[in-house]
Amino acid sequence: MEDGVAARRLSCIMRHLHPLPSDDGSSSGRYYEVVPTSGSDGIGKQEDGGKSGDRERVILVVGAGDATGGAIAKKFASEGYTACLVRRQASKMDQLVQDIIDGGGKAHAFGVDARDEDQVVALVEHIEKDIGEIQVLVFNIGANVNFPILETTSRVYRKVWEMASFAGFLAGREVAKHMVGRGNGTIIFTGATASVRGGSGFAAFAGAKFSLRALAQAMARELGPKGIHVAHLIVDGPIHTQWTRGIVKESGQEPDALLEKQGFVNPSDVGDLYWYVHKQPKSAWTHELDMRPWIEKW
């Protein structure tokens, strides 16, 4: 398969995830915060009257999508954390930001390419300096693609690794620099079935998720004695989204029937589990937790 064809196929499959950068590698190199009000350009402004320099308890969600990442952000915001949300396109988080604000929480949305080291460094420094202490990092970028190995180009493999693994390293390292100085903090990496089992057609995805799991283990062993709780949470089952409903239907099943049987992972339940892990006492930390619907085969 030619690179151009593979790129188009990858773009189609990942339409629900962060878009890929341009082929020439260019990037705006700019992060910004979205204020969901009409007529605002959203650049360099804060939500809901927040003052520069206010110290808040912050959860940084890298990969704040409409399902899992959004549910995690809402849960922590409901518990008093300021949610800092990251996707490539900040405008895609307008509704999530508004939902958090409507629920009485605080939220900031940033358009950041999480694979770009300079952008990640600048983002973390900005949050720590102008918003508050990042007490929780959730790295939630997916990059789930399926390609036969003979059709997997180097570009596809590299991009999936960059999104699902390298970006996790960047975010984890930068946040850890601040957490270590304070002697506390929680870093949670979202895993998948492919984190522990490489399935047919998932060489790129499994390679990236295995890598992320190894990163989580290494960081947990290094940072645990310094007071930082590093965990790897595996979602082993379909999360209830419009995208997964479409996949279920294509497989010959009826999504509503599966939902009625509680055969989907409920995003809000995932949010509750992340909160549970974050609140664990130091005497009983979980490093790895796997979750799946009761009818899921494993």
PDB file of C-alpha atoms in Angstrom:
ATOM      1  CA  MET A   1       0.000   0.000   0.000  1.00  0.00           C
ATOM      2  CA  GLU A   2       1.380   3.421  -0.952  1.00  0.00           C
ATOM      3  CA  ASP A   3       1.974   5.964   1.823  1.00  0.00           C
ATOM      4  CA  GLY A   4      -0.714   8.264   0.449  1.00  0.00           C
ATOM      5  CA  VAL A   5      -3.360   5.533   0.526  1.00  0.00           C
ATOM      6  CA  ALA A   6      -2.314   4.464   4.019  1.00  0.00           C
ATOM      7  CA  ALA A   7      -2.485   8.037   5.231  1.00  0.00           C
ATOM      8  CA  ARG A   8      -6.030   8.448   3.940  1.00  0.00           C
ATOM      9  CA  ARG A   9      -7.108   5.171   5.508  1.00  0.00           C
ATOM     10  CA  LEU A  10      -5.525   6.105   8.818  1.00  0.00           C
ATOM     11  CA  SER A  11      -7.279   9.464   8.748  1.00  0.00           C
ATOM     12  CA  CYS A  12     -10.632   7.784   8.134  1.00  0.00           C
ATOM     13  CA  ILE A  13     -10.208   5.231  10.903  1.00  0.00           C
ATOM     14  CA  MET A  14      -9.043   7.855  13.378  1.00  0.00           C
ATOM     15  CA  ARG A  15     -11.676  10.465  12.630  1.00  0.00           C
ATOM     16  CA  HIS A  16     -12.842  10.254  16.225  1.00  0.00           C
ATOM     17  CA  LEU A  17      -9.317  10.818  17.559  1.00  0.00           C
ATOM     18  CA  HIS A  18      -6.811  13.632  17.269  1.00  0.00           C
ATOM     19  CA  PRO A  19      -6.057  14.577  13.661  1.00  0.00           C
ATOM     20  CA  LEU A  20      -2.601  13.941  12.295  1.00  0.00           C
ATOM     21  CA  PRO A  21      -0.279  16.853  11.561  1.00  0.00           C
ATOM     22  CA  SER A  22       0.369  17.972   8.027  1.00  0.00           C
ATOM     23  CA  ASP A  23       2.651  15.799   5.925  1.00  0.00           C
ATOM     24  CA  ASP A  24       5.376  18.443   5.971  1.00  0.00           C
ATOM     25  CA  GLY A  25       5.489  18.195   9.759  1.00  0.00           C
ATOM     26  CA  SER A  26       4.463  21.790  10.278  1.00  0.00           C
ATOM     27  CA  SER A  27       2.644  22.811  13.425  1.00  0.00           C
ATOM     28  CA  SER A  28       1.303  26.024  14.823  1.00  0.00           C
ATOM     29  CA  GLY A  29       3.567  25.596  17.839  1.00  0.00           C
ATOM     30  CA  ARG A  30       0.943  27.435  19.850  1.00  0.00           C
ATOM     31  CA  TYR A  31      -1.355  26.348  22.628  1.00  0.00           C
ATOM     32  CA  TYR A  32      -4.382  28.309  23.669  1.00  0.00           C
ATOM     33  CA  GLU A  33      -7.361  28.256  25.938  1.00  0.00           C
ATOM     34  CA  VAL A  34     -10.915  28.234  24.687  1.00  0.00           C
ATOM     35  CA  VAL A  35     -13.571  30.437  26.218  1.00  0.00           C
ATOM     36  CA  PRO A  36     -16.939  29.093  25.024  1.00  0.00           C
ATOM     37  CA  THR A  37     -18.592  32.441  24.392  1.00  0.00           C
ATOM     38  CA  SER A  38     -19.673  33.813  21.045  1.00  0.00           C
ATOM     39  CA  GLY A  39     -17.302  36.168  19.290  1.00  0.00           C
ATOM     40  CA  SER A  40     -14.245  35.224  21.344  1.00  0.00           C
ATOM     41  CA  ASP A  41     -11.032  34.092  19.700  1.00  0.00           C
ATOM     42  CA  GLY A  42     -10.251  32.159  22.879  1.00  0.00           C
ATOM     43  CA  ILE A  43      -6.544  32.915  22.854  1.00  0.00           C
ATOM     44  CA  GLY A  44      -4.786  33.508  26.154  1.00  0.00           C
ATOM     45  CA  LYS A  45      -7.942  33.813  28.262  1.00  0.00           C
ATOM     46  CA  GLN A  46      -9.175  32.001  31.341  1.00  0.00           C
ATOM     47  CA  GLU A  47     -12.498  30.390  32.103  1.00  0.00           C
ATOM     48  CA  ASP A  48     -15.056  31.703  34.539  1.00  0.00           C
ATOM     49  CA  GLY A  49     -13.124  34.683  35.870  1.00  0.00           C
ATOM     50  CA  GLY A  50     -10.034  32.823  37.046  1.00  0.00           C
ATOM     51  CA  LYS A  51      -7.173  35.165  37.979  1.00  0.00           C
ATOM     52  CA  SER A  52      -3.638  34.631  36.785  1.00  0.00           C
ATOM     53  CA  GLY A  53      -1.558  33.183  39.610  1.00  0.00           C
ATOM     54  CA  ASP A  54      -4.454  31.597  41.552  1.00  0.00           C
ATOM     55  CA  ARG A  55      -3.366  28.239  42.948  1.00  0.00           C
ATOM     56  CA  GLU A  56      -5.821  25.502  42.156  1.00  0.00           C
ATOM     57  CA  ARG A  57      -5.809  21.722  42.412  1.00  0.00           C
ATOM     58  CA  VAL A  58      -5.446  20.734  38.774  1.00  0.00           C
ATOM     59  CA  ILE A  59      -6.126  17.569  36.814  1.00  0.00           C
ATOM     60  CA  LEU A  60      -4.496  17.572  33.392  1.00  0.00           C
ATOM     61  CA  VAL A  61      -6.278  15.264  30.930  1.00  0.00           C
ATOM     62  CA  VAL A  62      -4.281  14.677  27.763  1.00  0.00           C
ATOM     63  CA  GLY A  63      -6.708  13.202  25.273  1.00  0.00           C
ATOM     64  CA  ALA A  64      -9.930  14.731  26.613  1.00  0.00           C
ATOM     65  CA  GLY A  65     -12.356  13.184  24.172  1.00  0.00           C
ATOM     66  CA  ASP A  66     -16.117  12.976  24.278  1.00  0.00           C
ATOM     67  CA  ALA A  67     -16.202   9.694  26.205  1.00  0.00           C
ATOM     68  CA  THR A  68     -13.565   8.443  28.658  1.00  0.00           C
ATOM     69  CA  GLY A  69     -11.391  11.555  28.910  1.00  0.00           C
ATOM     70  CA  GLY A  70     -14.410  13.813  29.216  1.00  0.00           C
ATOM     71  CA  ALA A  71     -15.999  11.629  31.900  1.00  0.00           C
ATOM     72  CA  ILE A  72     -12.783  11.597  33.928  1.00  0.00           C
ATOM     73  CA  ALA A  73     -12.514  15.383  33.680  1.00  0.00           C
ATOM     74  CA  LYS A  74     -16.138  15.832  34.790  1.00  0.00           C
ATOM     75  CA  LYS A  75     -15.664  13.525  37.780  1.00  0.00           C
ATOM     76  CA  PHE A  76     -12.586  15.325  39.056  1.00  0.00           C
ATOM     77  CA  ALA A  77     -14.134  18.744  38.379  1.00  0.00           C
ATOM     78  CA  SER A  78     -17.156  17.716  40.463  1.00  0.00           C
ATOM     79  CA  GLU A  79     -14.732  16.945  43.298  1.00  0.00           C
ATOM     80  CA  GLY A  80     -13.220  20.437  43.182  1.00  0.00           C
ATOM     81  CA  TYR A  81     -10.356  20.017  40.731  1.00  0.00           C
ATOM     82  CA  THR A  82      -9.738  22.482  37.940  1.00  0.00           C
ATOM     83  CA  ALA A  83      -9.774  20.480  34.709  1.00  0.00           C
ATOM     84  CA  CYS A  84      -7.128  21.347  32.112  1.00  0.00           C
ATOM     85  CA  LEU A  85      -8.099  19.585  28.917  1.00  0.00           C
ATOM     86  CA  VAL A  86      -5.886  18.810  25.921  1.00  0.00           C
ATOM     87  CA  ARG A  87      -6.636  17.835  22.325  1.00  0.00           C
ATOM     88  CA  ARG A  88      -5.095  18.819  19.017  1.00  0.00           C
ATOM     89  CA  GLN A  89      -8.132  20.989  18.264  1.00  0.00           C
ATOM     90  CA  ALA A  90      -9.335  22.878  21.317  1.00  0.00           C
ATOM     91  CA  SER A  91     -12.633  23.814  19.690  1.00  0.00           C
ATOM     92  CA  LYS A  92     -13.683  20.150  19.868  1.00  0.00           C
ATOM     93  CA  MET A  93     -13.812  20.533  23.657  1.00  0.00           C
ATOM     94  CA  ASP A  94     -16.175  23.515  23.742  1.00  0.00           C
ATOM     95  CA  GLN A  95     -19.130  21.400  24.858  1.00  0.00           C
ATOM     96  CA  LEU A  96     -17.088  19.531  27.468  1.00  0.00           C
ATOM     97  CA  VAL A  97     -15.828  22.801  28.924  1.00  0.00           C
ATOM     98  CA  GLN A  98     -19.363  24.192  29.005  1.00  0.00           C
ATOM     99  CA  ASP A  99     -20.715  21.037  30.669  1.00  0.00           C
ATOM    100  CA  ILE A 100     -18.106  21.277  33.423  1.00  0.00           C
ATOM    101  CA  ILE A 101     -18.851  24.957  34.002  1.00  0.00           C
ATOM    102  CA  ASP A 102     -22.602  24.319  34.002  1.00  0.00           C
ATOM    103  CA  GLY A 103     -22.001  21.688  36.667  1.00  0.00           C
ATOM    104  CA  GLY A 104     -20.250  24.226  38.886  1.00  0.00           C
ATOM    105  CA  GLY A 105     -16.682  23.251  37.990  1.00  0.00           C
ATOM    106  CA  LYS A 106     -13.725  24.984  36.390  1.00  0.00           C
ATOM    107  CA  ALA A 107     -12.178  24.035  33.066  1.00  0.00           C
ATOM    108  CA  HIS A 108      -9.557  25.212  30.610  1.00  0.00           C
ATOM    109  CA  ALA A 109      -9.146  23.780  27.107  1.00  0.00           C
ATOM    110  CA  PHE A 110      -5.829  23.753  25.253  1.00  0.00           C
ATOM    111  CA  GLY A 111      -5.132  22.981  21.618  1.00  0.00           C
ATOM    112  CA  VAL A 112      -1.809  21.133  21.870  1.00  0.00           C
ATOM    113  CA  ASP A 113      -0.013  18.515  19.805  1.00  0.00           C
ATOM    114  CA  ALA A 114       0.953  16.165  22.650  1.00  0.00           C
ATOM    115  CA  ARG A 115       3.774  14.701  20.520  1.00  0.00           C
ATOM    116  CA  ASP A 116       5.537  18.059  20.283  1.00  0.00           C
ATOM    117  CA  GLU A 117       8.045  18.402  23.121  1.00  0.00           C
ATOM    118  CA  ASP A 118       8.175  22.200  23.073  1.00  0.00           C
ATOM    119  CA  GLN A 119       4.390  22.492  23.243  1.00  0.00           C
ATOM    120  CA  VAL A 120       4.092  20.016  26.107  1.00  0.00           C
ATOM    121  CA  VAL A 121       6.853  21.735  28.092  1.00  0.00           C
ATOM    122  CA  ALA A 122       5.218  25.127  27.562  1.00  0.00           C
ATOM    123  CA  LEU A 123       1.780  23.805  28.475  1.00  0.00           C
ATOM    124  CA  VAL A 124       2.876  22.291  31.786  1.00  0.00           C
ATOM    125  CA  GLU A 125       4.881  25.372  32.725  1.00  0.00           C
ATOM    126  CA  HIS A 126       1.923  27.623  31.922  1.00  0.00           C
ATOM    127  CA  ILE A 127      -0.497  25.584  34.036  1.00  0.00           C
ATOM    128  CA  GLU A 128       1.899  25.387  36.981  1.00  0.00           C
ATOM    129  CA  LYS A 129       2.673  29.106  36.805  1.00  0.00           C
ATOM    130  CA  ASP A 130      -0.709  30.625  36.028  1.00  0.00           C
ATOM    131  CA  ILE A 131      -3.426  28.151  37.042  1.00  0.00           C
ATOM    132  CA  GLY A 132      -2.397  25.783  39.781  1.00  0.00           C
ATOM    133  CA  GLU A 133      -0.583  22.637  40.851  1.00  0.00           C
ATOM    134  CA  ILE A 134      -1.010  19.648  38.580  1.00  0.00           C
ATOM    135  CA  GLN A 135      -1.884  17.052  41.185  1.00  0.00           C
ATOM    136  CA  VAL A 136      -3.242  14.526  38.682  1.00  0.00           C
ATOM    137  CA  LEU A 137      -2.206  13.677  35.128  1.00  0.00           C
ATOM    138  CA  VAL A 138      -4.356  11.371  33.025  1.00  0.00           C
ATOM    139  CA  PHE A 139      -2.855  10.371  29.696  1.00  0.00           C
ATOM    140  CA  ASN A 140      -5.741   9.125  27.607  1.00  0.00           C
ATOM    141  CA  ILE A 141      -4.762   9.311  23.921  1.00  0.00           C
ATOM    142  CA  GLY A 142      -5.984   6.249  22.043  1.00  0.00           C
ATOM    143  CA  ALA A 143      -4.776   5.720  18.427  1.00  0.00           C
ATOM    144  CA  ASN A 144      -6.584   2.418  17.931  1.00  0.00           C
ATOM    145  CA  VAL A 145      -6.083   1.364  14.300  1.00  0.00           C
ATOM    146  CA  ASN A 146      -6.273  -1.956  12.478  1.00  0.00           C
ATOM    147  CA  PHE A 147      -3.992  -2.736   9.546  1.00  0.00           C
ATOM    148  CA  PRO A 148      -2.795  -6.059   8.139  1.00  0.00           C
ATOM    149  CA  ILE A 149       0.936  -6.201   8.745  1.00  0.00           C
ATOM    150  CA  LEU A 150       1.685  -6.205   4.991  1.00  0.00           C
ATOM    151  CA  GLU A 151      -0.235  -2.933   4.670  1.00  0.00           C
ATOM    152  CA  THR A 152       1.246  -1.237   7.734  1.00  0.00           C
ATOM    153  CA  THR A 153       3.543   1.505   6.498  1.00  0.00           C
ATOM    154  CA  SER A 154       6.369   2.974   8.530  1.00  0.00           C
ATOM    155  CA  ARG A 155       4.410   6.223   8.708  1.00  0.00           C
ATOM    156  CA  VAL A 156       1.383   4.506  10.236  1.00  0.00           C
ATOM    157  CA  TYR A 157       3.473   2.604  12.782  1.00  0.00           C
ATOM    158  CA  ARG A 158       5.467   5.682  13.757  1.00  0.00           C
ATOM    159  CA  LYS A 159       2.451   7.971  14.102  1.00  0.00           C
ATOM    160  CA  VAL A 160       0.548   5.490  16.263  1.00  0.00           C
ATOM    161  CA  TRP A 161       3.582   5.093  18.532  1.00  0.00           C
ATOM    162  CA  GLU A 162       4.030   8.857  18.742  1.00  0.00           C
ATOM    163  CA  MET A 163       0.415   9.367  19.749  1.00  0.00           C
ATOM    164  CA  ALA A 164      -0.106   6.472  22.143  1.00  0.00           C
ATOM    165  CA  SER A 165       3.361   6.158  23.702  1.00  0.00           C
ATOM    166  CA  PHE A 166       5.831   8.962  23.009  1.00  0.00           C
ATOM    167  CA  ALA A 167       3.276  11.619  23.936  1.00  0.00           C
ATOM    168  CA  GLY A 168       2.706   9.782  27.226  1.00  0.00           C
ATOM    169  CA  PHE A 169       6.419   9.931  27.964  1.00  0.00           C
ATOM    170  CA  LEU A 170       6.522  13.678  27.325  1.00  0.00           C
ATOM    171  CA  ALA A 171       3.500  14.457  29.479  1.00  0.00           C
ATOM    172  CA  GLY A 172       4.557  12.115  32.267  1.00  0.00           C
ATOM    173  CA  ARG A 173       8.114  13.415  32.422  1.00  0.00           C
ATOM    174  CA  GLU A 174       7.144  17.082  32.481  1.00  0.00           C
ATOM    175  CA  VAL A 175       4.453  16.703  35.118  1.00  0.00           C
ATOM    176  CA  ALA A 176       6.704  14.479  37.251  1.00  0.00           C
ATOM    177  CA  LYS A 177       9.299  17.270  37.437  1.00  0.00           C
ATOM    178  CA  HIS A 178       6.847  19.323  39.475  1.00  0.00           C
ATOM    179  CA  MET A 179       5.291  16.455  41.435  1.00  0.00           C
ATOM    180  CA  VAL A 180       8.643  15.168  42.702  1.00  0.00           C
ATOM    181  CA  GLY A 181       9.437  18.562  44.195  1.00  0.00           C
ATOM    182  CA  ARG A 182       6.147  18.479  46.114  1.00  0.00           C
ATOM    183  CA  GLY A 183       6.448  14.807  47.097  1.00  0.00           C
ATOM    184  CA  ASN A 184       2.994  13.833  45.892  1.00  0.00           C
ATOM    185  CA  GLY A 185       0.825  13.424  42.807  1.00  0.00           C
ATOM    186  CA  THR A 186      -0.968  10.868  40.663  1.00  0.00           C
ATOM    187  CA  ILE A 187      -0.129   9.883  37.085  1.00  0.00           C
ATOM    188  CA  ILE A 188      -2.555   7.532  35.328  1.00  0.00           C
ATOM    189  CA  PHE A 189      -2.010   6.063  31.874  1.00  0.00           C
ATOM    190  CA  THR A 190      -5.009   4.610  30.041  1.00  0.00           C
ATOM    191  CA  GLY A 191      -4.341   1.169  28.606  1.00  0.00           C
ATOM    192  CA  ALA A 192      -6.349  -1.148  26.381  1.00  0.00           C
ATOM    193  CA  THR A 193      -6.680  -4.815  25.505  1.00  0.00           C
ATOM    194  CA  ALA A 194      -3.705  -4.259  23.187  1.00  0.00           C
ATOM    195  CA  SER A 195      -1.562  -3.307  26.197  1.00  0.00           C
ATOM    196  CA  VAL A 196      -1.289  -6.986  27.134  1.00  0.00           C
ATOM    197  CA  ARG A 197      -2.236  -8.866  23.969  1.00  0.00           C
ATOM    198  CA  GLY A 198      -1.214  -8.177  20.399  1.00  0.00           C
ATOM    199  CA  GLY A 199      -4.127  -9.121  18.174  1.00  0.00           C
ATOM    200  CA  SER A 200      -4.154  -9.813  14.437  1.00  0.00           C
ATOM    201  CA  GLY A 201      -4.046  -6.541  12.543  1.00  0.00           C
ATOM    202  CA  PHE A 202      -3.024  -4.514  15.590  1.00  0.00           C
ATOM    203  CA  ALA A 203       0.773  -4.567  15.336  1.00  0.00           C
ATOM    204  CA  ALA A 204       1.078  -0.770  15.429  1.00  0.00           C
ATOM    205  CA  PHE A 205      -1.488  -0.255  18.169  1.00  0.00           C
ATOM    206  CA  ALA A 206      -0.231  -3.095  20.362  1.00  0.00           C
ATOM    207  CA  GLY A 207       3.369  -1.994  19.905  1.00  0.00           C
ATOM    208  CA  ALA A 208       2.484   1.471  21.137  1.00  0.00           C
ATOM    209  CA  LYS A 209       0.321   0.294  24.040  1.00  0.00           C
ATOM    210  CA  PHE A 210       2.888  -2.282  25.191  1.00  0.00           C
ATOM    211  CA  SER A 211       5.401   0.557  25.185  1.00  0.00           C
ATOM    212  CA  LEU A 212       3.127   2.789  27.249  1.00  0.00           C
ATOM    213  CA  ARG A 213       2.596   0.009  29.782  1.00  0.00           C
ATOM    214  CA  ALA A 214       6.368  -0.428  30.134  1.00  0.00           C
ATOM    215  CA  LEU A 215       6.728   3.316  30.647  1.00  0.00           C
ATOM    216  CA  ALA A 216       4.110   3.212  33.401  1.00  0.00           C
ATOM    217  CA  GLN A 217       5.869   0.335  35.170  1.00  0.00           C
ATOM    218  CA  ALA A 218       9.274   2.028  35.011  1.00  0.00           C
ATOM    219  CA  MET A 219       7.879   5.332  36.255  1.00  0.00           C
ATOM    220  CA  ALA A 220       5.959   3.637  39.070  1.00  0.00           C
ATOM    221  CA  ARG A 221       9.081   1.895  40.345  1.00  0.00           C
ATOM    222  CA  GLU A 222      11.160   5.058  40.130  1.00  0.00           C
ATOM    223  CA  LEU A 223       8.646   7.611  41.352  1.00  0.00           C
ATOM    224  CA  GLY A 224       6.679   5.577  43.888  1.00  0.00           C
ATOM    225  CA  PRO A 225       9.355   5.942  46.593  1.00  0.00           C
ATOM    226  CA  LYS A 226       9.217   9.710  45.932  1.00  0.00           C
ATOM    227  CA  GLY A 227       5.514   9.882  46.729  1.00  0.00           C
ATOM    228  CA  ILE A 228       4.154   9.774  43.172  1.00  0.00           C
ATOM    229  CA  HIS A 229       1.421   7.230  42.448  1.00  0.00           C
ATOM    230  CA  VAL A 230       1.760   5.949  38.876  1.00  0.00           C
ATOM    231  CA  ALA A 231      -0.968   3.632  37.628  1.00  0.00           C
ATOM    232  CA  HIS A 232      -1.913   1.886  34.382  1.00  0.00           C
ATOM    233  CA  LEU A 233      -5.657   1.311  33.915  1.00  0.00           C
ATOM    234  CA  ILE A 234      -6.707  -1.102  31.173  1.00  0.00           C
ATOM    235  CA  VAL A 235     -10.085  -0.670  29.499  1.00  0.00           C
ATOM    236  CA  ASP A 236     -10.786  -4.133  28.069  1.00  0.00           C
ATOM    237  CA  GLY A 237     -14.064  -3.691  26.244  1.00  0.00           C
ATOM    238  CA  PRO A 238     -16.064  -1.309  24.050  1.00  0.00           C
ATOM    239  CA  ILE A 239     -16.638   2.118  25.566  1.00  0.00           C
ATOM    240  CA  HIS A 240     -20.104   3.429  24.821  1.00  0.00           C
ATOM    241  CA  THR A 241     -19.635   6.029  22.080  1.00  0.00           C
ATOM    242  CA  GLN A 242     -21.220   6.630  18.703  1.00  0.00           C
ATOM    243  CA  TRP A 243     -18.060   5.276  17.073  1.00  0.00           C
ATOM    244  CA  THR A 244     -18.109   1.987  19.007  1.00  0.00           C
ATOM    245  CA  ARG A 245     -21.850   1.638  18.423  1.00  0.00           C
ATOM    246  CA  GLY A 246     -21.116   1.769  14.695  1.00  0.00           C
ATOM    247  CA  ILE A 247     -18.437  -0.913  15.005  1.00  0.00           C
ATOM    248  CA  VAL A 248     -20.773  -3.138  17.032  1.00  0.00           C
ATOM    249  CA  LYS A 249     -23.472  -2.759  14.399  1.00  0.00           C
ATOM    250  CA  GLU A 250     -21.028  -3.625  11.610  1.00  0.00           C
ATOM    251  CA  SER A 251     -20.172  -6.823  13.492  1.00  0.00           C
ATOM    252  CA  GLY A 252     -23.816  -7.913  13.290  1.00  0.00           C
ATOM    253  CA  GLN A 253     -24.844  -7.052  16.854  1.00  0.00           C
ATOM    254  CA  GLU A 254     -27.522  -4.616  17.940  1.00  0.00           C
ATOM    255  CA  PRO A 255     -25.974  -1.743  19.964  1.00  0.00           C
ATOM    256  CA  ASP A 256     -29.131  -1.001  21.974  1.00  0.00           C
ATOM    257  CA  ALA A 257     -29.451  -4.640  22.990  1.00  0.00           C
ATOM    258  CA  LEU A 258     -25.808  -4.691  24.082  1.00  0.00           C
ATOM    259  CA  LEU A 259     -26.311  -1.452  26.014  1.00  0.00           C
ATOM    260  CA  GLU A 260     -29.371  -2.893  27.758  1.00  0.00           C
ATOM    261  CA  LYS A 261     -27.308  -5.893  28.867  1.00  0.00           C
ATOM    262  CA  GLN A 262     -24.612  -3.517  30.183  1.00  0.00           C
ATOM    263  CA  GLY A 263     -22.241  -4.841  27.560  1.00  0.00           C
ATOM    264  CA  PHE A 264     -20.604  -1.454  26.976  1.00  0.00           C
ATOM    265  CA  VAL A 265     -18.140   0.249  29.324  1.00  0.00           C
ATOM    266  CA  ASN A 266     -19.925   3.295  30.724  1.00  0.00           C
ATOM    267  CA  PRO A 267     -17.591   6.337  30.546  1.00  0.00           C
ATOM    268  CA  SER A 268     -18.885   7.729  33.843  1.00  0.00           C
ATOM    269  CA  ASP A 269     -18.006   4.442  35.575  1.00  0.00           C
ATOM    270  CA  VAL A 270     -14.474   4.802  34.223  1.00  0.00           C
ATOM    271  CA  GLY A 271     -14.328   8.283  35.734  1.00  0.00           C
ATOM    272  CA  ASP A 272     -15.330   6.861  39.114  1.00  0.00           C
ATOM    273  CA  LEU A 273     -12.579   4.214  38.904  1.00  0.00           C
ATOM    274  CA  TYR A 274      -9.932   6.813  38.098  1.00  0.00           C
ATOM    275  CA  TRP A 275     -11.068   8.850  41.089  1.00  0.00           C
ATOM    276  CA  TYR A 276     -10.912   5.718  43.274  1.00  0.00           C
ATOM    277  CA  VAL A 277      -7.310   5.020  42.229  1.00  0.00           C
ATOM    278  CA  HIS A 278      -6.310   8.633  42.828  1.00  0.00           C
ATOM    279  CA  LYS A 279      -7.763   8.589  46.360  1.00  0.00           C
ATOM    280  CA  GLN A 280      -6.075   5.353  47.447  1.00  0.00           C
ATOM    281  CA  PRO A 281      -3.935   5.613  50.590  1.00  0.00           C
ATOM    282  CA  LYS A 282      -0.194   5.131  50.211  1.00  0.00           C
ATOM    283  CA  SER A 283      -0.471   1.879  52.165  1.00  0.00           C
ATOM    284  CA  ALA A 284      -2.592   0.310  49.405  1.00  0.00           C
ATOM    285  CA  TRP A 285      -1.704   1.687  45.981  1.00  0.00           C
ATOM    286  CA  THR A 286      -2.908  -0.062  42.829  1.00  0.00           C
ATOM    287  CA  HIS A 287      -0.520  -0.008  39.894  1.00  0.00           C
ATOM    288  CA  GLU A 288      -2.588  -1.888  37.323  1.00  0.00           C
ATOM    289  CA  LEU A 289      -6.338  -2.283  37.169  1.00  0.00           C
ATOM    290  CA  ASP A 290      -8.327  -3.819  34.337  1.00  0.00           C
ATOM    291  CA  MET A 291     -11.995  -3.185  33.718  1.00  0.00           C
ATOM    292  CA  ARG A 292     -14.472  -4.772  31.321  1.00  0.00           C
ATOM    293  CA  PRO A 293     -18.204  -5.402  30.968  1.00  0.00           C
ATOM    294  CA  TRP A 294     -19.355  -8.545  32.719  1.00  0.00           C
ATOM    295  CA  ILE A 295     -20.081 -10.328  29.413  1.00  0.00           C
ATOM    296  CA  GLU A 296     -16.725  -9.490  27.803  1.00  0.00           C
ATOM    297  CA  LYS A 297     -14.587 -12.535  26.933  1.00  0.00           C
ATOM    298  CA  TRP A 298     -11.000 -12.358  28.150  1.00  0.00           C
TER     299      TRP A 298
END
